[in-house]
Short mmCIF file of C-alpha atoms in Angstrom, two decimals:
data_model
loop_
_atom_site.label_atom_id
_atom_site.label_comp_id
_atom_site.label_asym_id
_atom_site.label_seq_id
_atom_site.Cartn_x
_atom_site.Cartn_y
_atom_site.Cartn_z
CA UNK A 1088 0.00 0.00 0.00
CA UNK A 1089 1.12 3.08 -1.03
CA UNK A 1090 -0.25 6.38 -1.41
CA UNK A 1091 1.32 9.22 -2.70
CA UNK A 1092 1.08 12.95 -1.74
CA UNK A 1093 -1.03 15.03 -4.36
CA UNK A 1094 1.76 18.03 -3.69
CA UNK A 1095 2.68 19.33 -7.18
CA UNK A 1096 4.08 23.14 -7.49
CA UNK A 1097 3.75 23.21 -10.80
CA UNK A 1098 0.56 21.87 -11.93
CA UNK A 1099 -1.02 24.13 -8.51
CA UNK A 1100 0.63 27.16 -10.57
CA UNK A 1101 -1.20 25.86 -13.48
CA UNK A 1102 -4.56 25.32 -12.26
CA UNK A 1103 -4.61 28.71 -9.87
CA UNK A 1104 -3.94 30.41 -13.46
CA UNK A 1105 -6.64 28.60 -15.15
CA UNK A 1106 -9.21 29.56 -11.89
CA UNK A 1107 -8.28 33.07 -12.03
CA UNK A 1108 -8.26 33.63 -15.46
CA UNK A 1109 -11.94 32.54 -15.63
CA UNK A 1110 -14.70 35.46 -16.22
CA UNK A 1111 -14.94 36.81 -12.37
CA UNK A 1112 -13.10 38.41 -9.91
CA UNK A 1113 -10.53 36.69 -8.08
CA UNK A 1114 -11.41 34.09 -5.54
CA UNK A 1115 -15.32 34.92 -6.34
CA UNK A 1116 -16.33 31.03 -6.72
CA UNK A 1117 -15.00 29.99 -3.17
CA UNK A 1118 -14.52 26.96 -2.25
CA UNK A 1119 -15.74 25.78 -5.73
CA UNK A 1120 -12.14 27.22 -7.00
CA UNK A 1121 -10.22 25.10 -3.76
CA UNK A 1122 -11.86 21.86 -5.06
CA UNK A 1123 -11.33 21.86 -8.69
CA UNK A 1124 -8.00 22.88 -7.61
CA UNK A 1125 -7.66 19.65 -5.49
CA UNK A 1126 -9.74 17.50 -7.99
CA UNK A 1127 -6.90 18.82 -10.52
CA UNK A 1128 -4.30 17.70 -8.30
CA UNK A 1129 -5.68 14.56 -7.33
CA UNK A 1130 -6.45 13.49 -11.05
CA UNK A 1131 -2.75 15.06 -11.82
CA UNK A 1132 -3.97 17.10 -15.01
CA UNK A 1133 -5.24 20.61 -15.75
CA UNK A 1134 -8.08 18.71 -17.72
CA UNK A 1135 -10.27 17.58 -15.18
CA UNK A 1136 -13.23 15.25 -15.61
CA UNK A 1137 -15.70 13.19 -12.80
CA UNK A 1138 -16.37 9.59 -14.48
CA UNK A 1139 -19.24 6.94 -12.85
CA UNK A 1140 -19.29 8.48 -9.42
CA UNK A 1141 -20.26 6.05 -6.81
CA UNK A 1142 -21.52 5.32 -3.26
CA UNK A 1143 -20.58 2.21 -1.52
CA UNK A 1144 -22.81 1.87 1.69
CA UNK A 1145 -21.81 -0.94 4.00
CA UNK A 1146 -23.86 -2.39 6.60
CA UNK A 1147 -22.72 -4.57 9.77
CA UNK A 1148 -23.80 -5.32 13.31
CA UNK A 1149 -22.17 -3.93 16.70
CA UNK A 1150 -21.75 -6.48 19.71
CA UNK A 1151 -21.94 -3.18 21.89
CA UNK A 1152 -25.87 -2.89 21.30
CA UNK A 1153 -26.11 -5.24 24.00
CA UNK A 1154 -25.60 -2.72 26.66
CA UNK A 1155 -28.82 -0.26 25.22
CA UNK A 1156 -26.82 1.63 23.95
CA UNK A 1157 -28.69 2.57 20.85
CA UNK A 1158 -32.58 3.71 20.92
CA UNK A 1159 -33.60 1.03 18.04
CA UNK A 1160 -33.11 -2.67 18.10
CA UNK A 1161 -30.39 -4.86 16.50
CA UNK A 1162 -33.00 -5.87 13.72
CA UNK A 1163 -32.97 -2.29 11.94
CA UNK A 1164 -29.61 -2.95 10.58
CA UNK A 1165 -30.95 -5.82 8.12
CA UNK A 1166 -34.36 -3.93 7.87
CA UNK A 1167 -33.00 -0.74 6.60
CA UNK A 1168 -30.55 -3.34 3.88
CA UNK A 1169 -33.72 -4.23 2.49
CA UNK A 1170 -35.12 -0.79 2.31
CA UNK A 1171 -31.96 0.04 0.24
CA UNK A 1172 -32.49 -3.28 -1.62
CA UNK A 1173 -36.08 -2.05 -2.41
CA UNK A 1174 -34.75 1.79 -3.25
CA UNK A 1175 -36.67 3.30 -0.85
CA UNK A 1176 -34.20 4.47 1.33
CA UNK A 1177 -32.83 8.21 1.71
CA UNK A 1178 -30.24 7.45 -0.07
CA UNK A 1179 -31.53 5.81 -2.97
CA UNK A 1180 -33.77 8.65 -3.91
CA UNK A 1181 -30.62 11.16 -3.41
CA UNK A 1182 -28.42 8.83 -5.62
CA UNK A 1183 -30.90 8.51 -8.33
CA UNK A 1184 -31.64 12.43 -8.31
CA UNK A 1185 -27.94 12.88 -8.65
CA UNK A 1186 -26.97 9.44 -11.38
CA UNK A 1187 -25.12 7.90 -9.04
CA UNK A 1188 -24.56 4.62 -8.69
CA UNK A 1189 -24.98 3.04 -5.31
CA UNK A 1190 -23.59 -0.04 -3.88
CA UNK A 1191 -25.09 -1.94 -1.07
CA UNK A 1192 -22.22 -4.32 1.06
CA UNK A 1193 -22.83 -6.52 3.49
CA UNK A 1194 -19.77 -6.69 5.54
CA UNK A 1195 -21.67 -8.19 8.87
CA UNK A 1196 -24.71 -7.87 9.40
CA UNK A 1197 -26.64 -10.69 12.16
CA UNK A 1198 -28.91 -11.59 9.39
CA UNK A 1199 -28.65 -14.13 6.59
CA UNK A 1200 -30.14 -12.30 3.17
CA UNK A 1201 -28.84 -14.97 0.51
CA UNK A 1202 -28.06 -14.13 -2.86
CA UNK A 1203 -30.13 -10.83 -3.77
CA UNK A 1204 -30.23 -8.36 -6.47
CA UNK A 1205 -28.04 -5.29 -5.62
CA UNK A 1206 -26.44 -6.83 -2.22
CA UNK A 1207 -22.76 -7.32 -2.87
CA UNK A 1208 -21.89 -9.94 0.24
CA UNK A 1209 -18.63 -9.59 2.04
CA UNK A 1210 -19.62 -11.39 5.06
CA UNK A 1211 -17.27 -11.77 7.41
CA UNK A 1212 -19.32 -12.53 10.61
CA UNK A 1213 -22.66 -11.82 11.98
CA UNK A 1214 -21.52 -8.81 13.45
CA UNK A 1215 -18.91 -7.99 16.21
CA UNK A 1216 -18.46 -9.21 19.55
CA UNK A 1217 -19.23 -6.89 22.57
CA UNK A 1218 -16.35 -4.44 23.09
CA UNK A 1219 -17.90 -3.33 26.62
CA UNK A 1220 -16.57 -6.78 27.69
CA UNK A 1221 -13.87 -8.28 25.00
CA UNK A 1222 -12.46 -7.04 21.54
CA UNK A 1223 -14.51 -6.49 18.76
CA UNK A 1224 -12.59 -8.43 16.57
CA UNK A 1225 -9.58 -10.27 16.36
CA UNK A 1226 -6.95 -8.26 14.48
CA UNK A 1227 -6.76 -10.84 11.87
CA UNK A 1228 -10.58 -10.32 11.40
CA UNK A 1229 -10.10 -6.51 11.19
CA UNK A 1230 -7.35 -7.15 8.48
CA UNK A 1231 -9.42 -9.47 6.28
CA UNK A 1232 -12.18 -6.71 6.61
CA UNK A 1233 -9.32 -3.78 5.28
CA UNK A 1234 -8.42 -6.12 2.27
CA UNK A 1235 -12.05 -7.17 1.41
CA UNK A 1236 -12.78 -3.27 1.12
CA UNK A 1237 -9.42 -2.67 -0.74
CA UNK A 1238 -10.56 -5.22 -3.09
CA UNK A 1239 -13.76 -3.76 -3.96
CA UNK A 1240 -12.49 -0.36 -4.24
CA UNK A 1241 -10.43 -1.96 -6.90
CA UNK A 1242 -13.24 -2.94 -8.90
CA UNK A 1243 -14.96 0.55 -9.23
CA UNK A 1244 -15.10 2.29 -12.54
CA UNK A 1245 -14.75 5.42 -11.67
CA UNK A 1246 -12.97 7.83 -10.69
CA UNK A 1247 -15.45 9.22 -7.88
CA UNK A 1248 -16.16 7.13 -4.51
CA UNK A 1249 -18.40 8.03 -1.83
CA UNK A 1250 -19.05 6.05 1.59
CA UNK A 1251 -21.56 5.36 3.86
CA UNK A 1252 -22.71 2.96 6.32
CA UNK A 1253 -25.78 1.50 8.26
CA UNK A 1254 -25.19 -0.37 11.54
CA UNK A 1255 -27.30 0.19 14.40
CA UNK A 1256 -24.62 0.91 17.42
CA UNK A 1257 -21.87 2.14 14.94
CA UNK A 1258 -22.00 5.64 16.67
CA UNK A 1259 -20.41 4.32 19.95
CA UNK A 1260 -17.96 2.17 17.92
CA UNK A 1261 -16.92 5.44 16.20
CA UNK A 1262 -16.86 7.63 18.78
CA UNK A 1263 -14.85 4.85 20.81
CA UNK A 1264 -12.86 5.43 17.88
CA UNK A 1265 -12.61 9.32 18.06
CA UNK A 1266 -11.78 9.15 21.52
CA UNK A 1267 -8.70 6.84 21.50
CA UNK A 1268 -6.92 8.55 18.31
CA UNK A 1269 -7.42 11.77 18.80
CA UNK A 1270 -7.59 12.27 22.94
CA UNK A 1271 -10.76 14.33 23.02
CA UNK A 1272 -12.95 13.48 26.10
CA UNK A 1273 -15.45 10.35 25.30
CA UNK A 1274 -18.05 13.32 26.71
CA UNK A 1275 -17.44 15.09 23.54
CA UNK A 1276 -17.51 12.53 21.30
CA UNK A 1277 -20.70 10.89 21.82
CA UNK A 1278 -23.93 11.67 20.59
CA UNK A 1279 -27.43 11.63 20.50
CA UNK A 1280 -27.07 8.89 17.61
CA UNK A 1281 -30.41 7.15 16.35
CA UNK A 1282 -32.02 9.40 18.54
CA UNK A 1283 -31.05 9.07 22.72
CA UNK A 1284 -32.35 10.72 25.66
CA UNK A 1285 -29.80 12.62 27.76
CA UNK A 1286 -29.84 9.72 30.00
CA UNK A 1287 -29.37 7.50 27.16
CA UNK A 1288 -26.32 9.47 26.00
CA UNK A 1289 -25.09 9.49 29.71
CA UNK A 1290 -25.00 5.26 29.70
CA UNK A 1291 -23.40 5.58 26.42
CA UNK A 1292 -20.71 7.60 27.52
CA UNK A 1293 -19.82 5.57 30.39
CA UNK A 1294 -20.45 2.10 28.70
CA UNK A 1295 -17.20 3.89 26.37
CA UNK A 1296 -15.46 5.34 29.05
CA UNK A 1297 -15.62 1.74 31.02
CA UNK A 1298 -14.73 -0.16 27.79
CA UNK A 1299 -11.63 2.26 27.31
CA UNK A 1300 -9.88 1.40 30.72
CA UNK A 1301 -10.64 -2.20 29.57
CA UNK A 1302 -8.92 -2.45 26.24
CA UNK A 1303 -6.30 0.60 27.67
CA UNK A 1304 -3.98 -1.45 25.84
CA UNK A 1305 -5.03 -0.61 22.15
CA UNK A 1306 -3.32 2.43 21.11
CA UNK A 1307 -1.85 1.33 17.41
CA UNK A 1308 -4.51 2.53 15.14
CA UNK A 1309 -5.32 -0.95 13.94
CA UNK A 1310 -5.64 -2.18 17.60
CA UNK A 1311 -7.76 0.46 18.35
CA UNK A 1312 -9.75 -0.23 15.15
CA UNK A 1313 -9.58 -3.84 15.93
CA UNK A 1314 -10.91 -3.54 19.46
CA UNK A 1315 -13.99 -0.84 19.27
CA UNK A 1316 -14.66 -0.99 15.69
CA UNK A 1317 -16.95 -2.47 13.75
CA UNK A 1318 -17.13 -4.42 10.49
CA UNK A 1319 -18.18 -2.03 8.39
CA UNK A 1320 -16.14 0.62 9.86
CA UNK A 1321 -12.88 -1.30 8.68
CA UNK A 1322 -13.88 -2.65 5.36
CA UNK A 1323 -14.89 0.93 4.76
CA UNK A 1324 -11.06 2.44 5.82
CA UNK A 1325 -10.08 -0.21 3.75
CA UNK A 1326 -11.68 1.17 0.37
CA UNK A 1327 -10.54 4.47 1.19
CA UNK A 1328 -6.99 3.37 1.56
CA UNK A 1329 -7.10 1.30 -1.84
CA UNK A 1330 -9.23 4.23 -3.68
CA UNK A 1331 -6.91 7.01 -2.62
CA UNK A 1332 -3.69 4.45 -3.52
CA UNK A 1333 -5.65 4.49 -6.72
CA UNK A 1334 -5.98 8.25 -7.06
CA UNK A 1335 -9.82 8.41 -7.10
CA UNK A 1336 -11.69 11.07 -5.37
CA UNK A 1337 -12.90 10.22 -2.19
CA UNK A 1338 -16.35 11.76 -0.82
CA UNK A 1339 -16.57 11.40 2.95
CA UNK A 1340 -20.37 11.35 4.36
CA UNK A 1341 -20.58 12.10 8.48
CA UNK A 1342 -19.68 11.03 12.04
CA UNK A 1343 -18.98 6.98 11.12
CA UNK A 1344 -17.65 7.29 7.44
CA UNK A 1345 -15.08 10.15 9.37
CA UNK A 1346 -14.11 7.63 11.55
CA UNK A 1347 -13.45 5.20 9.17
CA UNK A 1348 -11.39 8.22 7.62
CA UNK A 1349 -9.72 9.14 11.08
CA UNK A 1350 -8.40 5.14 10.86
CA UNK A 1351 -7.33 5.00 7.62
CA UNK A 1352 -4.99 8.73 7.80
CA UNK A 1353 -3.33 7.54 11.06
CA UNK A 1354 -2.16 4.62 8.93
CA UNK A 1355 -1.31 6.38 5.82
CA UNK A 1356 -1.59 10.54 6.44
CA UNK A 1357 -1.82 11.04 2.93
CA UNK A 1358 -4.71 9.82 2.17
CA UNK A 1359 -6.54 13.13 3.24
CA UNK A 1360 -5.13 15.08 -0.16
CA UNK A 1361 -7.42 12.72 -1.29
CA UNK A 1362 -10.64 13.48 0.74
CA UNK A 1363 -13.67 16.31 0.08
CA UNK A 1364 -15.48 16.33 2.82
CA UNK A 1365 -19.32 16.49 2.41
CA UNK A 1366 -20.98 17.70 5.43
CA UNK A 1367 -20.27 18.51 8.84
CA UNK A 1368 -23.24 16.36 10.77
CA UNK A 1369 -25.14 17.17 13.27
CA UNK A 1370 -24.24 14.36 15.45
CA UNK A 1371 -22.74 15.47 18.21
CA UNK A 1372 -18.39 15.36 18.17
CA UNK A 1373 -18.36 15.36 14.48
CA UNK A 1374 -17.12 18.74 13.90
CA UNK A 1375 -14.60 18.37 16.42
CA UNK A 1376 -13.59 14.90 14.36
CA UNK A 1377 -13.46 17.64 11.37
CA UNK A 1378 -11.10 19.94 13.43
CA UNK A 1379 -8.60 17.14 14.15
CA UNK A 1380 -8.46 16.31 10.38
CA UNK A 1381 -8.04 19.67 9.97
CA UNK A 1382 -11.04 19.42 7.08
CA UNK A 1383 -13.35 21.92 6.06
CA UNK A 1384 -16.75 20.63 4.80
CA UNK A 1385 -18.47 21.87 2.02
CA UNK A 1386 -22.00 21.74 3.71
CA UNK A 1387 -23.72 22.01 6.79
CA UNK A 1388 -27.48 21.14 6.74
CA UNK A 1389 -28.24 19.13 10.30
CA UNK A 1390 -27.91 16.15 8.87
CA UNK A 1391 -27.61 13.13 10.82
CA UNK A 1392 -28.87 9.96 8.62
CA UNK A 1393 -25.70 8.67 7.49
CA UNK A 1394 -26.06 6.09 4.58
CA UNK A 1395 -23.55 8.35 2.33
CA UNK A 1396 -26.61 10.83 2.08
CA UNK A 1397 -24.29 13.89 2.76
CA UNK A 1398 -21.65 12.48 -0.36
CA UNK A 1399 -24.85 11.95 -2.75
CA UNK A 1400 -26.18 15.81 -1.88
CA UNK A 1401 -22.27 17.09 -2.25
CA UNK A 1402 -22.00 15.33 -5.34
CA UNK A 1403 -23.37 18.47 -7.73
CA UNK A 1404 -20.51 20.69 -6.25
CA UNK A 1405 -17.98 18.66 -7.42
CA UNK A 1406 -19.76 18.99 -10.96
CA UNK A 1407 -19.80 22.59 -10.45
CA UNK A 1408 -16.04 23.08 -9.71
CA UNK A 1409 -15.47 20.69 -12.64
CA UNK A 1410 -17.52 22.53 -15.30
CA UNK A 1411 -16.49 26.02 -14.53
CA UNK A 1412 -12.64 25.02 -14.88
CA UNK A 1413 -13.50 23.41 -18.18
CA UNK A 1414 -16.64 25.67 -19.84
CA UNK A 1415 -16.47 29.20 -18.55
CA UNK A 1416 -14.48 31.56 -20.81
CA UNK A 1417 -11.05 33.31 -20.51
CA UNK A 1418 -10.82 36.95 -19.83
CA UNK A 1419 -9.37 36.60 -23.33
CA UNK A 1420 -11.96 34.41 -24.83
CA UNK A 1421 -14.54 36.07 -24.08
CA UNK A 1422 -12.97 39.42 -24.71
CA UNK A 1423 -13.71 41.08 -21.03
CA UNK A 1424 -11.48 43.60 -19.70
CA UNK A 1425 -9.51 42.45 -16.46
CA UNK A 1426 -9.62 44.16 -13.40
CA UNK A 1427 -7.44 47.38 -13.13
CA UNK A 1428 -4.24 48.03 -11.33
#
């Protein structure tokens, strides 16, 4: 595995002059100039194109949910698989609007679908053990999980990838996660998830907090991923790692799909030259997840869904930057005076 920085002086020279030469005042498009800017460096061209964008949503179950920890039951994981399965899902409408396609995995979910239409199964168990009381996984596990979602990254198409994720629980897995690689209280990094009382978020925290002293051990970033993780969480980190290896442009959704992220650039830092980030959530610690990265997201509308909903919604920006690098005109093509000195 190797990724390589996007850093290029001369082609960023290139590209600002193509930005600023465009029919507006300098810096007028915002951020829409800083991401065709880091689409053109990612892609390693002036001539920048988006080809069969897509959305890989895995789905897994968390051992954790045993201690109530989330405000719905185990069973939604596989229920809400089958509302993807059907297209009736958030996601599915927000992919369609935006000709997307959307992948469905199952990297672990504590249900058995058999073969389906539109389910790509990467099943590696029937969800994770309880990390309140053991490991997750076994690190082996949470390695074959990285190179299953390598391996599918590999297969994509195109040159676009967003993620996203459905696993009832996975918000105390990733803010376990939050908590042990980047030191910020476990206070601040949990959340009202699927939709928690105060109370609720209170036993949350401390189920964390007690499982933290537990495993105080796990401090190498695939220990720690190996130990509060979840399935889904590491197959996920896994395509990132292989699509940003492959120079693809990766679209990062909310709280878990960050966390996911917040795994993968601890073991390859790089990686984030790679990353637009979609939304900040409204789950509670995910701007502060944001702030470690040091990433700025392009929107910020309350959401708090997940499924890769916030990547399907960012997707027209990334159009936007792309067309007005390659179809507005020149100062000089269009025959408009420049700006005075």
């Amino acid at each position: 595995m190797s990724i390589s920085p996007t850093h290029n002086e001369a082609l960023a020279a290139q590209l600002d002059r193509a930005i600023n030469n465009k029919t507006k005042p300098l810096g007028s498009l915002g951020v829409l100039e800083a991401l065709a800017r880091q689409i053109g460096l990612i892609q390693n061209t002036r001539d920048i194109a988006l080809t069969k964008p897509s959305i890989l949503v895995f789905a897994a179950d968390h051992g954790v949910v045993a201690e109530g920890i989330s405000a719905y039951p185990q069973d939604v994981t596989w229920q809400m698989v089958e509302n993807f399965l059907a297209r009736g899902a958030a996601i599915n409408v927000f992919a369609t609007q935006n000709h997307c396609e959307l992948r469905v995995i199952d990297a672990g979910v504590n249900h058995d679908f058999g073969p389906r239409d539109g389910l790509t199964d990467r099943k590696l168990a029937h969800g994770t053990r309880n990390f309140a009381n053991e490991p997750a996984m076994s690190r082996d596990l949470c390695q074959t999980a990285l190179a299953a979602g390598m391996a599918l990254a590999s297969e994509l198409e195109g040159n676009v990838v967003g993620f996203g994720e459905m696993g009832i629980g996975n918000t105390t897995a990733a803010a376990a996660l939050m908590h042990k690689l980047t030191g910020i209280p476990v206070a601040q990094c949990v959340g009202a998830g699927t939709g928690l009382s105060a109370d609720g978020i209170l036993h949350k925290q401390r189920v964390i907090e007690a499982a933290v002293d537990r495993h105080a051990h796990a401090t190498e970033a695939l220990d720690v991923l190996a130990t509060f993780g979840g399935l889904e969480i590491a197959m996920m980190a896994g395509a990132m790692l292989k699509a940003a290896e492959l120079r693809k442009i990766l679209l990062i959704d909310g709280f878990i799909v960050t966390s996911a992220l917040l795994v993968a650039a601890r073991m390859h830092p790089a990686i984030l030259d790679y990353c637009v980030f979609a939304h900040c959530s409204d789950e509670n610690g995910h701007k502060q997840m944001l702030d470690a990265l040091g990433a700025k997201p392009l929107l910020n509308l309350g959401l708090r869904l997940g499924e890769g909903t916030g990547c399907a919604l960012a997707l027209p920006l990334l159009h936007a930057a792309v067309n007005f690098l390659n179809q507005m005109a020149t100062f000089e093509s269009a025959q408009v005076s420049e700006k005075s000195e």
